[in-house]
Amino acid sequence: MKNLYFKKSALALSIAAIASGAFAQESSWQQINVLKNPAFIPGWNGALAATADGVGEVWSGAFELYQIVENAPAGQYTLTANAFYRYASNGDAKENMGNGANHNAFIFLGDAKSAVVGLFDNGESLPGEGETFDAAKHSPNSLTEANAAFEAGRYVNTVTFNHPGGDLRLGIANTGGRFDEWTAFDNFKLVGPEGEIALENGDFSEGLNVDKNQDIWNCANIDMSNKAPDANKQGGVYRKTNASAYNFGQQIELPAGKYRFGVQSFLRYGGAGNVEGKYVTCKGEWAWVDGESALDRFNNNNEEEKDNAYIYVTDGYDLDVDNVTPLKPADEDGAKYGKKDAFYNQTAIKSLFAEDLDSYPDNEPSTADVTEEGYGWCDSGFEYQAAACFINNPDLYRNYVEFELSEPTKVWVGLKKDVNAPTQYWNPFRDFTVEKYVGGDNTGVNDIISDDENAPVEYFNLQGVRVANPENGVFIVKQGKKVSKVVLK
């Protein structure tokens, strides 16, 4: 089964990315907490599938959900959460999760992580015929039952991290990407050297919201009616599909500085299929037909600019005054948004085929039946496979639009598609971010020379995060201004 979707030469590319950015996470771009409901839920970044009874969940897919505690002081931190993970169906989970196998979900804190407890790890079972669910002993089979089990103090997960100081990232993730897998989670609590640190919506008391709401994400159609992204239960991504224009964004206020707004996303132009000369129809037809496929369009450079999806930013209006959203760039004279010198920056979302992969998220369903490994025919692509691709390759399909402000300014950031074409497009997305440029050069590793052989040695993982006690992996070593790569076993 293809369930990881690693990019070719991912290791080498990650090292090159860090080298070219000279530890970009620390010295170049820094993520800041300015978006409201960044994952369409208060407090959390990334993506999830649903919330009910104060419990978060992702069914049938990989995902990552996280928060960033800014400027956390150095010291020991402990994160706890109620959570469980089920590998595929209940029967498959019982059979395949013994002795720690196939525990693909984990909670994380800084560079430390801990596998999420399996649904049946302690010998639990579902209620028998005629038996009522007992929160103290049975395995949950719904979020209502999960909530009861969590309230009973079950499925507790803990991870501890010695933090060197600075921004601290925490959350929960699943790298799987298998049909019918299930992760449920609640009650995140963080304790640091100075006591408990409040996490916004750590108990998921405020749920998912993808409605048209100018206070968060204003999800709109061309006629300004509600056009929310799909937050279905198939994988840890949101999506838009099938010949529908859309625009959603939000207004944020930023001080002077250089910024970029980002999202992990791709766009498939037209009908499903990863092959040349034919594609899969949808909406109940479920058939291969001869014709130009999305792959053909990419290879032949036939992707029309007007059909693109775009990530964008504009300062060309004031929502408080104009009460409008930028469904398209400002009028020629700029008057529509009340500012003649407005900027409107946009970047086209990458094509599905723009990255060099060994295998792509599956676009070519070959059966009308649901199989053990995945869905049969579908209306778009397989969200659970797109999510696995994203989570296992966090730098893959990243899209950014940059902008610079000379003074404190309100800007609108968003994702949009202006036209109802091409038919049957597929646009999954996750992890909206705003990052501020904080200086640093882009000197490569090979160009850095040492001026202090006696400087302390620091270790970083391939994402540029400092590691206190590195072991069993590839790391970047920094001593003074000297940087090198090592493999530790």
Coordinates of C-alpha atoms in Angstrom, one line a residue:
M1 CA 0.0 0.0 0.0
K2 CA 1.3 3.5 -0.8
N3 CA 0.8 5.4 2.4
L4 CA 3.8 7.6 3.0
Y5 CA 4.4 9.5 -0.2
F6 CA 7.9 10.6 0.6
K7 CA 9.5 13.0 -1.8
K8 CA 12.5 11.8 -3.8
S9 CA 15.8 12.5 -2.1
A10 CA 13.8 14.0 0.8
L11 CA 16.8 13.8 3.1
A12 CA 19.2 15.6 0.8
L13 CA 16.6 18.2 0.0
S14 CA 15.9 18.9 3.6
I15 CA 19.6 19.4 4.3
A16 CA 19.9 21.7 1.4
A17 CA 16.9 23.7 2.5
I18 CA 18.4 24.3 5.9
A19 CA 21.8 25.1 4.4
S20 CA 20.4 27.6 2.0
G21 CA 18.4 29.2 4.8
A22 CA 21.1 29.1 7.5
F23 CA 18.7 27.7 10.1
A24 CA 15.8 29.6 8.6
Q25 CA 13.4 28.8 11.4
E26 CA 15.5 30.7 13.9
S27 CA 17.3 33.4 11.8
S28 CA 15.0 34.1 8.8
W29 CA 11.3 33.5 9.1
Q30 CA 9.4 33.1 12.4
Q31 CA 5.8 31.9 12.6
I32 CA 3.6 34.3 14.6
N33 CA 0.2 33.8 16.3
V34 CA -1.9 36.4 14.5
L35 CA -4.5 34.3 12.5
K36 CA -7.9 33.8 14.1
N37 CA -9.0 30.1 14.1
P38 CA -6.1 29.2 11.8
A39 CA -7.4 25.6 11.4
F40 CA -11.0 26.8 11.4
I41 CA -11.0 26.1 15.2
P42 CA -9.9 28.5 18.0
G43 CA -6.3 28.1 19.1
W44 CA -5.2 25.3 16.8
N45 CA -3.1 25.3 13.6
G46 CA -3.1 22.6 11.0
A47 CA -6.3 20.7 10.3
L48 CA -8.7 18.3 11.9
A49 CA -11.9 16.6 10.7
A50 CA -14.6 17.2 13.3
T51 CA -15.4 18.0 16.9
A52 CA -18.3 16.7 19.0
D53 CA -18.9 16.5 22.7
G54 CA -15.9 18.6 23.3
V55 CA -13.6 16.0 21.6
G56 CA -11.5 16.5 18.5
E57 CA -11.0 13.7 15.9
V58 CA -9.6 12.8 12.5
W59 CA -11.1 9.7 10.9
S60 CA -9.5 7.9 8.0
G61 CA -6.4 10.0 7.5
A62 CA -3.1 11.4 8.6
F63 CA -3.1 14.9 10.2
E64 CA -1.2 17.4 12.4
L65 CA -2.8 19.8 14.8
Y66 CA -0.5 22.2 16.8
Q67 CA -0.1 25.3 18.9
I68 CA 2.9 27.6 19.4
V69 CA 3.7 29.0 22.8
E70 CA 5.7 32.1 22.0
N71 CA 8.8 33.0 24.0
A72 CA 8.5 30.2 26.5
P73 CA 11.4 30.3 29.1
A74 CA 14.0 27.6 29.2
G75 CA 13.2 24.6 31.5
Q76 CA 11.4 21.3 31.6
Y77 CA 7.9 21.1 30.2
T78 CA 5.3 18.4 30.3
L79 CA 2.3 18.0 27.9
T80 CA -0.6 15.7 28.8
A81 CA -3.7 14.8 26.7
N82 CA -6.4 12.2 26.6
A83 CA -6.2 10.5 23.2
F84 CA -6.4 7.1 21.5
Y85 CA -5.5 5.8 18.1
R86 CA -7.1 3.0 16.1
Y87 CA -5.2 1.4 13.2
A88 CA -7.9 0.9 10.5
S89 CA -11.0 -1.0 11.6
N90 CA -11.6 -2.3 15.1
G91 CA -10.7 -5.8 14.0
D92 CA -7.6 -4.7 12.2
A93 CA -6.5 -2.6 15.2
K94 CA -6.9 -5.6 17.6
E95 CA -4.9 -7.8 15.2
N96 CA -2.1 -5.4 14.2
M97 CA -1.4 -3.1 17.1
G98 CA 0.2 -5.6 19.5
N99 CA 3.5 -4.8 21.2
G100 CA 3.5 -1.2 20.0
A101 CA 3.2 -2.0 16.3
N102 CA 1.4 0.4 14.0
H103 CA 1.0 3.2 16.5
N104 CA 1.2 5.9 13.9
A105 CA -0.2 8.8 16.0
F106 CA 1.8 10.7 18.6
I107 CA 1.7 13.8 20.8
F108 CA 4.7 16.1 20.6
L109 CA 6.3 18.8 22.6
G110 CA 9.3 20.6 21.0
D111 CA 11.5 17.9 19.7
A112 CA 10.1 15.1 21.9
K113 CA 7.2 12.9 21.0
S114 CA 5.2 10.0 22.6
A115 CA 3.1 7.4 20.8
V116 CA -0.6 7.8 21.4
V117 CA -2.2 5.0 23.3
G118 CA -3.9 2.4 21.1
L119 CA -7.7 1.9 21.4
F120 CA -7.3 -1.7 22.6
D121 CA -3.8 -1.5 24.2
N122 CA -5.0 -2.5 27.7
G123 CA -7.2 -5.3 26.7
E124 CA -10.4 -3.3 26.2
S125 CA -13.2 -4.5 24.0
L126 CA -16.4 -3.1 22.6
P127 CA -19.6 -3.8 24.4
G128 CA -21.0 -7.2 23.7
E129 CA -24.5 -7.9 22.4
G130 CA -27.1 -6.4 24.7
E131 CA -24.4 -4.7 26.8
T132 CA -24.3 -1.0 27.6
F133 CA -21.1 1.0 27.1
D134 CA -19.2 1.3 30.3
A135 CA -16.8 4.3 30.2
A136 CA -14.6 2.6 32.8
K137 CA -13.7 -0.5 30.8
H138 CA -15.0 -0.5 27.2
S139 CA -13.4 0.8 24.1
P140 CA -15.2 3.9 22.6
N141 CA -16.8 3.6 19.2
S142 CA -18.0 7.3 18.9
L143 CA -17.0 10.7 20.2
T144 CA -19.7 10.6 22.8
E145 CA -18.2 7.4 24.2
A146 CA -14.7 8.8 23.8
N147 CA -15.7 11.9 25.9
A148 CA -17.1 9.6 28.6
A149 CA -13.9 7.5 28.6
F150 CA -11.7 10.6 28.8
E151 CA -13.8 12.0 31.7
A152 CA -13.2 8.7 33.4
G153 CA -9.5 9.4 33.2
R154 CA -8.6 6.9 30.6
Y155 CA -6.2 7.0 27.6
V156 CA -3.8 9.5 29.2
N157 CA -0.7 10.4 27.1
T158 CA 2.3 12.3 28.4
V159 CA 5.5 13.8 26.9
T160 CA 8.3 15.8 28.5
F161 CA 10.8 18.1 26.9
N162 CA 13.8 20.1 28.2
H163 CA 13.2 23.4 26.3
P164 CA 16.2 25.6 25.6
G165 CA 14.0 28.7 25.5
G166 CA 12.0 30.5 22.8
D167 CA 9.0 29.5 20.8
L168 CA 7.6 26.1 21.9
R169 CA 5.6 23.9 19.5
L170 CA 3.2 21.2 20.7
G171 CA 0.3 19.1 19.5
I172 CA -0.8 15.8 18.1
A173 CA -0.2 14.1 14.7
N174 CA -0.7 10.9 12.8
T175 CA 1.7 10.0 10.0
G176 CA -0.5 7.0 8.8
G177 CA -2.8 7.6 5.9
R178 CA -4.9 4.4 6.0
F179 CA -8.6 4.0 5.4
D180 CA -10.7 3.8 8.6
E181 CA -7.9 4.7 11.0
W182 CA -9.2 6.9 13.8
T183 CA -7.7 9.3 16.3
A184 CA -9.7 11.1 19.0
F185 CA -8.2 13.6 21.5
D186 CA -9.0 16.1 24.2
N187 CA -7.8 17.9 27.4
F188 CA -4.4 19.2 26.4
K189 CA -2.5 20.6 29.4
L190 CA 1.0 22.1 29.5
V191 CA 3.0 22.5 32.6
G192 CA 6.3 24.4 32.6
P193 CA 9.0 25.5 35.1
E194 CA 6.7 28.2 36.3
G195 CA 3.5 26.2 36.5
E196 CA 0.6 25.4 34.1
I197 CA 0.4 27.4 30.9
A198 CA -3.0 28.1 29.5
L199 CA -3.7 26.6 26.0
E200 CA -6.4 28.2 24.0
N201 CA -9.3 25.7 23.5
G202 CA -7.2 22.9 24.8
D203 CA -10.4 21.1 25.8
F204 CA -12.1 21.6 22.3
S205 CA -15.1 23.3 24.0
E206 CA -15.2 25.6 21.0
G207 CA -15.7 23.5 17.8
L208 CA -15.0 23.6 14.1
N209 CA -16.4 26.7 12.3
V210 CA -16.2 27.0 8.5
D211 CA -19.2 29.4 8.1
K212 CA -19.1 32.9 6.6
N213 CA -18.0 34.9 9.5
Q214 CA -16.1 38.2 9.1
D215 CA -14.7 37.9 12.6
I216 CA -12.7 34.8 11.5
W217 CA -12.7 33.2 8.0
N218 CA -15.1 35.0 5.7
C219 CA -16.0 32.1 3.4
A220 CA -17.8 33.5 0.4
N221 CA -19.1 32.8 -3.1
I222 CA -18.9 35.3 -5.9
D223 CA -22.3 36.6 -5.0
M224 CA -21.1 36.9 -1.3
S225 CA -23.2 33.9 -0.2
N226 CA -21.6 31.3 2.1
K227 CA -19.2 29.0 0.4
A228 CA -17.4 27.1 3.1
P229 CA -14.5 24.7 2.4
D230 CA -15.3 21.0 2.9
A231 CA -14.4 19.9 6.4
N232 CA -15.3 16.2 5.9
K233 CA -14.1 13.2 7.8
Q234 CA -11.8 11.9 5.1
G235 CA -8.3 12.9 6.1
G236 CA -6.6 15.7 7.9
V237 CA -7.1 18.3 5.2
Y238 CA -9.8 20.7 4.1
R239 CA -10.7 20.9 0.4
K240 CA -12.6 22.6 -2.5
T241 CA -13.6 20.5 -5.5
N242 CA -15.5 20.3 -8.7
A243 CA -15.9 23.5 -10.7
S244 CA -16.9 25.9 -7.9
A245 CA -15.3 29.3 -7.4
Y246 CA -14.6 30.4 -3.9
N247 CA -12.9 32.9 -1.7
F248 CA -12.1 32.8 2.0
G249 CA -9.9 34.9 4.1
Q250 CA -9.6 37.1 7.1
Q251 CA -8.4 40.5 8.2
I252 CA -5.4 40.8 10.5
E253 CA -3.4 43.8 11.8
L254 CA 0.4 43.7 11.7
P255 CA 3.2 46.2 12.7
A256 CA 5.7 47.4 10.2
G257 CA 7.9 44.6 8.8
K258 CA 8.3 41.9 6.1
Y259 CA 5.9 39.0 6.2
R260 CA 4.7 36.0 4.2
F261 CA 1.3 34.2 4.3
G262 CA 1.5 30.5 3.6
V263 CA -0.5 27.3 3.1
Q264 CA 0.3 23.7 2.2
S265 CA -1.8 22.9 -0.8
F266 CA -1.9 21.8 -4.4
L267 CA -4.4 22.1 -7.3
R268 CA -5.3 19.3 -9.7
Y269 CA -6.5 20.8 -13.0
G270 CA -9.5 18.8 -14.1
G271 CA -10.7 15.2 -13.9
A272 CA -9.0 12.6 -11.8
G273 CA -6.0 10.6 -13.0
N274 CA -2.3 10.4 -12.8
V275 CA -1.9 9.0 -16.3
E276 CA -1.7 10.4 -19.8
G277 CA -4.5 10.4 -22.3
K278 CA -7.4 9.5 -20.1
Y279 CA -9.1 10.6 -16.8
V280 CA -11.8 9.5 -14.4
T281 CA -15.2 11.2 -14.6
C282 CA -17.1 11.8 -11.4
K283 CA -20.6 12.7 -10.0
G284 CA -21.8 9.2 -10.3
E285 CA -20.5 8.4 -13.7
W286 CA -17.4 6.6 -12.4
A287 CA -15.7 5.8 -15.7
W288 CA -12.4 6.2 -17.5
V289 CA -12.7 8.3 -20.6
D290 CA -10.2 9.2 -23.3
G291 CA -9.1 12.9 -23.3
E292 CA -6.7 15.4 -21.8
S293 CA -5.9 14.5 -18.2
A294 CA -4.6 16.8 -15.5
L295 CA -1.2 15.3 -16.0
D296 CA -1.4 16.1 -19.7
R297 CA -2.4 19.7 -18.9
F298 CA 0.7 20.1 -16.7
N299 CA 3.1 18.4 -19.1
N300 CA 1.8 20.4 -22.1
N301 CA 1.7 23.7 -20.1
N302 CA -2.1 24.0 -20.7
E303 CA -3.0 25.2 -17.2
E304 CA -4.7 28.5 -17.8
E305 CA -3.7 31.3 -15.4
K306 CA -7.3 32.3 -14.8
D307 CA -8.2 28.7 -13.7
N308 CA -5.5 28.8 -10.9
A309 CA -6.2 28.8 -7.2
Y310 CA -4.3 31.6 -5.5
I311 CA -3.1 32.5 -2.1
Y312 CA -3.2 36.3 -1.7
V313 CA -2.8 39.4 0.5
T314 CA -4.1 43.0 0.1
D315 CA -4.2 46.2 2.1
G316 CA -6.5 47.8 -0.4
Y317 CA -9.5 48.3 1.8
D318 CA -10.6 48.7 5.4
L319 CA -13.2 46.1 6.5
D320 CA -14.4 48.4 9.3
V321 CA -15.2 51.1 6.9
D322 CA -16.1 49.3 3.6
N323 CA -17.6 46.1 5.0
V324 CA -16.5 44.2 1.9
T325 CA -14.1 41.4 1.1
P326 CA -11.6 41.3 -1.8
L327 CA -13.3 38.8 -4.1
K328 CA -11.0 40.1 -6.9
P329 CA -8.3 42.8 -7.1
A330 CA -9.2 46.4 -6.5
D331 CA -10.9 48.4 -9.3
E332 CA -8.5 50.3 -11.6
D333 CA -8.8 53.5 -9.6
G334 CA -8.5 51.7 -6.3
A335 CA -11.7 53.4 -5.1
K336 CA -13.6 50.2 -4.4
Y337 CA -11.5 49.5 -1.4
G338 CA -10.8 53.1 -0.5
K339 CA -7.1 53.2 -1.2
K340 CA -5.6 54.2 -4.5
D341 CA -2.1 53.0 -3.7
A342 CA -3.3 49.5 -2.6
F343 CA -1.2 46.4 -3.2
Y344 CA -2.7 43.1 -4.1
N345 CA -0.1 40.3 -4.1
Q346 CA -1.0 36.8 -5.1
T347 CA 0.8 33.5 -5.8
A348 CA -0.7 30.6 -7.8
I349 CA -1.1 27.3 -5.8
K350 CA 1.3 24.7 -7.0
S351 CA 0.0 22.0 -9.4
L352 CA -0.3 18.5 -8.1
F353 CA 2.4 17.5 -10.5
A354 CA 4.8 20.4 -9.8
E355 CA 6.7 18.3 -7.1
D356 CA 8.8 15.3 -8.0
L357 CA 7.3 12.3 -6.3
D358 CA 7.7 8.6 -6.5
S359 CA 3.9 8.4 -6.2
Y360 CA 1.2 11.0 -6.1
P361 CA -1.9 11.1 -3.8
D362 CA -4.2 8.7 -5.6
N363 CA -6.3 10.3 -8.3
E364 CA -7.1 7.1 -10.3
P365 CA -9.6 5.0 -8.4
S366 CA -9.9 1.7 -10.1
T367 CA -12.8 0.0 -8.5
A368 CA -16.4 0.8 -7.5
D369 CA -15.9 -1.1 -4.2
V370 CA -14.3 0.1 -1.0
T371 CA -11.3 -2.0 -0.3
E372 CA -9.2 -2.7 2.9
E373 CA -6.6 -0.2 1.7
G374 CA -8.9 2.7 0.6
Y375 CA -11.9 4.1 -1.1
G376 CA -13.3 3.1 -4.4
W377 CA -14.6 5.7 -6.8
C378 CA -14.7 9.3 -5.4
D379 CA -15.7 12.8 -6.5
S380 CA -12.2 14.3 -6.2
G381 CA -9.1 12.6 -5.0
F382 CA -8.4 10.7 -1.9
E383 CA -8.1 13.3 0.9
Y384 CA -6.6 10.7 3.3
Q385 CA -3.7 10.2 0.9
A386 CA -3.2 14.0 0.3
A387 CA -3.0 14.4 4.0
A388 CA -0.4 11.6 4.3
C389 CA 1.6 13.3 1.6
F390 CA 1.5 16.7 3.4
I391 CA 2.3 15.4 6.9
N392 CA 5.2 13.1 5.9
N393 CA 6.6 15.9 3.7
P394 CA 6.0 19.2 5.6
D395 CA 8.0 21.3 3.1
L396 CA 6.2 19.8 0.1
Y397 CA 3.6 21.9 -1.7
R398 CA 4.2 24.9 0.5
N399 CA 2.9 28.1 -1.1
Y400 CA 3.7 31.6 0.1
V401 CA 2.8 35.2 -0.8
E402 CA 5.2 37.8 0.6
F403 CA 4.6 41.5 1.5
E404 CA 6.2 44.3 3.3
L405 CA 4.6 47.0 5.5
S406 CA 6.2 50.4 6.3
E407 CA 3.7 51.1 9.1
P408 CA 1.1 49.2 11.2
T409 CA -1.5 48.1 8.6
K410 CA -4.7 46.0 8.4
V411 CA -4.3 43.4 5.6
W412 CA -6.6 40.7 4.2
V413 CA -5.1 37.2 3.6
G414 CA -6.8 34.4 2.0
L415 CA -7.2 31.6 -0.6
K416 CA -9.4 31.9 -3.7
K417 CA -10.4 30.6 -7.1
D418 CA -12.1 33.1 -9.3
V419 CA -13.8 30.9 -12.0
N420 CA -15.8 27.7 -12.3
A421 CA -13.2 25.9 -14.4
P422 CA -11.8 23.5 -15.1
T423 CA -14.4 21.0 -14.1
Q424 CA -13.6 18.4 -11.5
Y425 CA -10.6 20.2 -10.1
W426 CA -9.2 19.1 -6.7
N427 CA -7.8 21.5 -4.2
P428 CA -6.9 20.1 -0.7
F429 CA -5.2 22.4 1.8
R430 CA -4.0 22.6 5.4
D431 CA -1.8 24.7 7.8
F432 CA -2.3 28.4 7.1
T433 CA 0.6 30.4 8.6
V434 CA 1.8 34.0 8.9
E435 CA 5.5 34.4 9.3
K436 CA 7.6 37.5 10.0
Y437 CA 11.1 38.0 8.5
V438 CA 13.5 38.3 11.5
G439 CA 16.8 38.8 9.7
G440 CA 19.7 36.5 9.0
D441 CA 21.5 35.8 5.7
N442 CA 21.1 33.0 3.3
T443 CA 24.7 31.8 3.4
G444 CA 25.0 28.1 2.6
V445 CA 26.6 25.6 4.9
N446 CA 29.6 25.2 2.6
D447 CA 30.3 29.0 2.8
I448 CA 30.3 29.2 6.6
I449 CA 33.7 29.3 8.2
S450 CA 34.6 28.9 11.8
D451 CA 35.8 31.8 13.9
D452 CA 35.5 30.1 17.3
E453 CA 36.5 26.5 17.6
N454 CA 35.9 26.7 21.3
A455 CA 32.2 27.8 20.9
P456 CA 29.5 25.4 22.4
V457 CA 28.2 22.7 20.1
E458 CA 24.5 22.9 19.2
Y459 CA 22.5 20.2 17.4
F460 CA 19.5 20.8 15.2
N461 CA 17.1 18.4 13.4
L462 CA 16.4 18.7 9.7
Q463 CA 13.6 21.2 10.3
G464 CA 16.0 23.6 12.1
V465 CA 14.7 22.8 15.6
R466 CA 17.3 22.7 18.3
V467 CA 17.8 19.2 19.8
A468 CA 19.1 18.9 23.4
N469 CA 20.1 15.2 23.4
P470 CA 20.5 14.0 19.8
E471 CA 20.6 10.3 19.0
N472 CA 19.7 7.9 16.2
G473 CA 19.4 10.2 13.2
V474 CA 20.8 12.8 10.9
F475 CA 21.5 16.2 12.5
I476 CA 23.0 19.6 11.7
V477 CA 25.8 20.6 14.1
K478 CA 26.6 24.2 14.7
Q479 CA 29.7 25.4 16.5
G480 CA 30.3 29.1 16.4
K481 CA 29.9 29.9 12.7
K482 CA 30.9 26.4 11.6
V483 CA 28.0 24.1 10.4
S484 CA 28.2 20.5 9.3
K485 CA 26.0 17.4 9.0
V486 CA 26.4 14.3 11.1
V487 CA 24.7 10.9 11.4
L488 CA 24.4 9.6 15.0
K489 CA 23.5 6.0 15.9

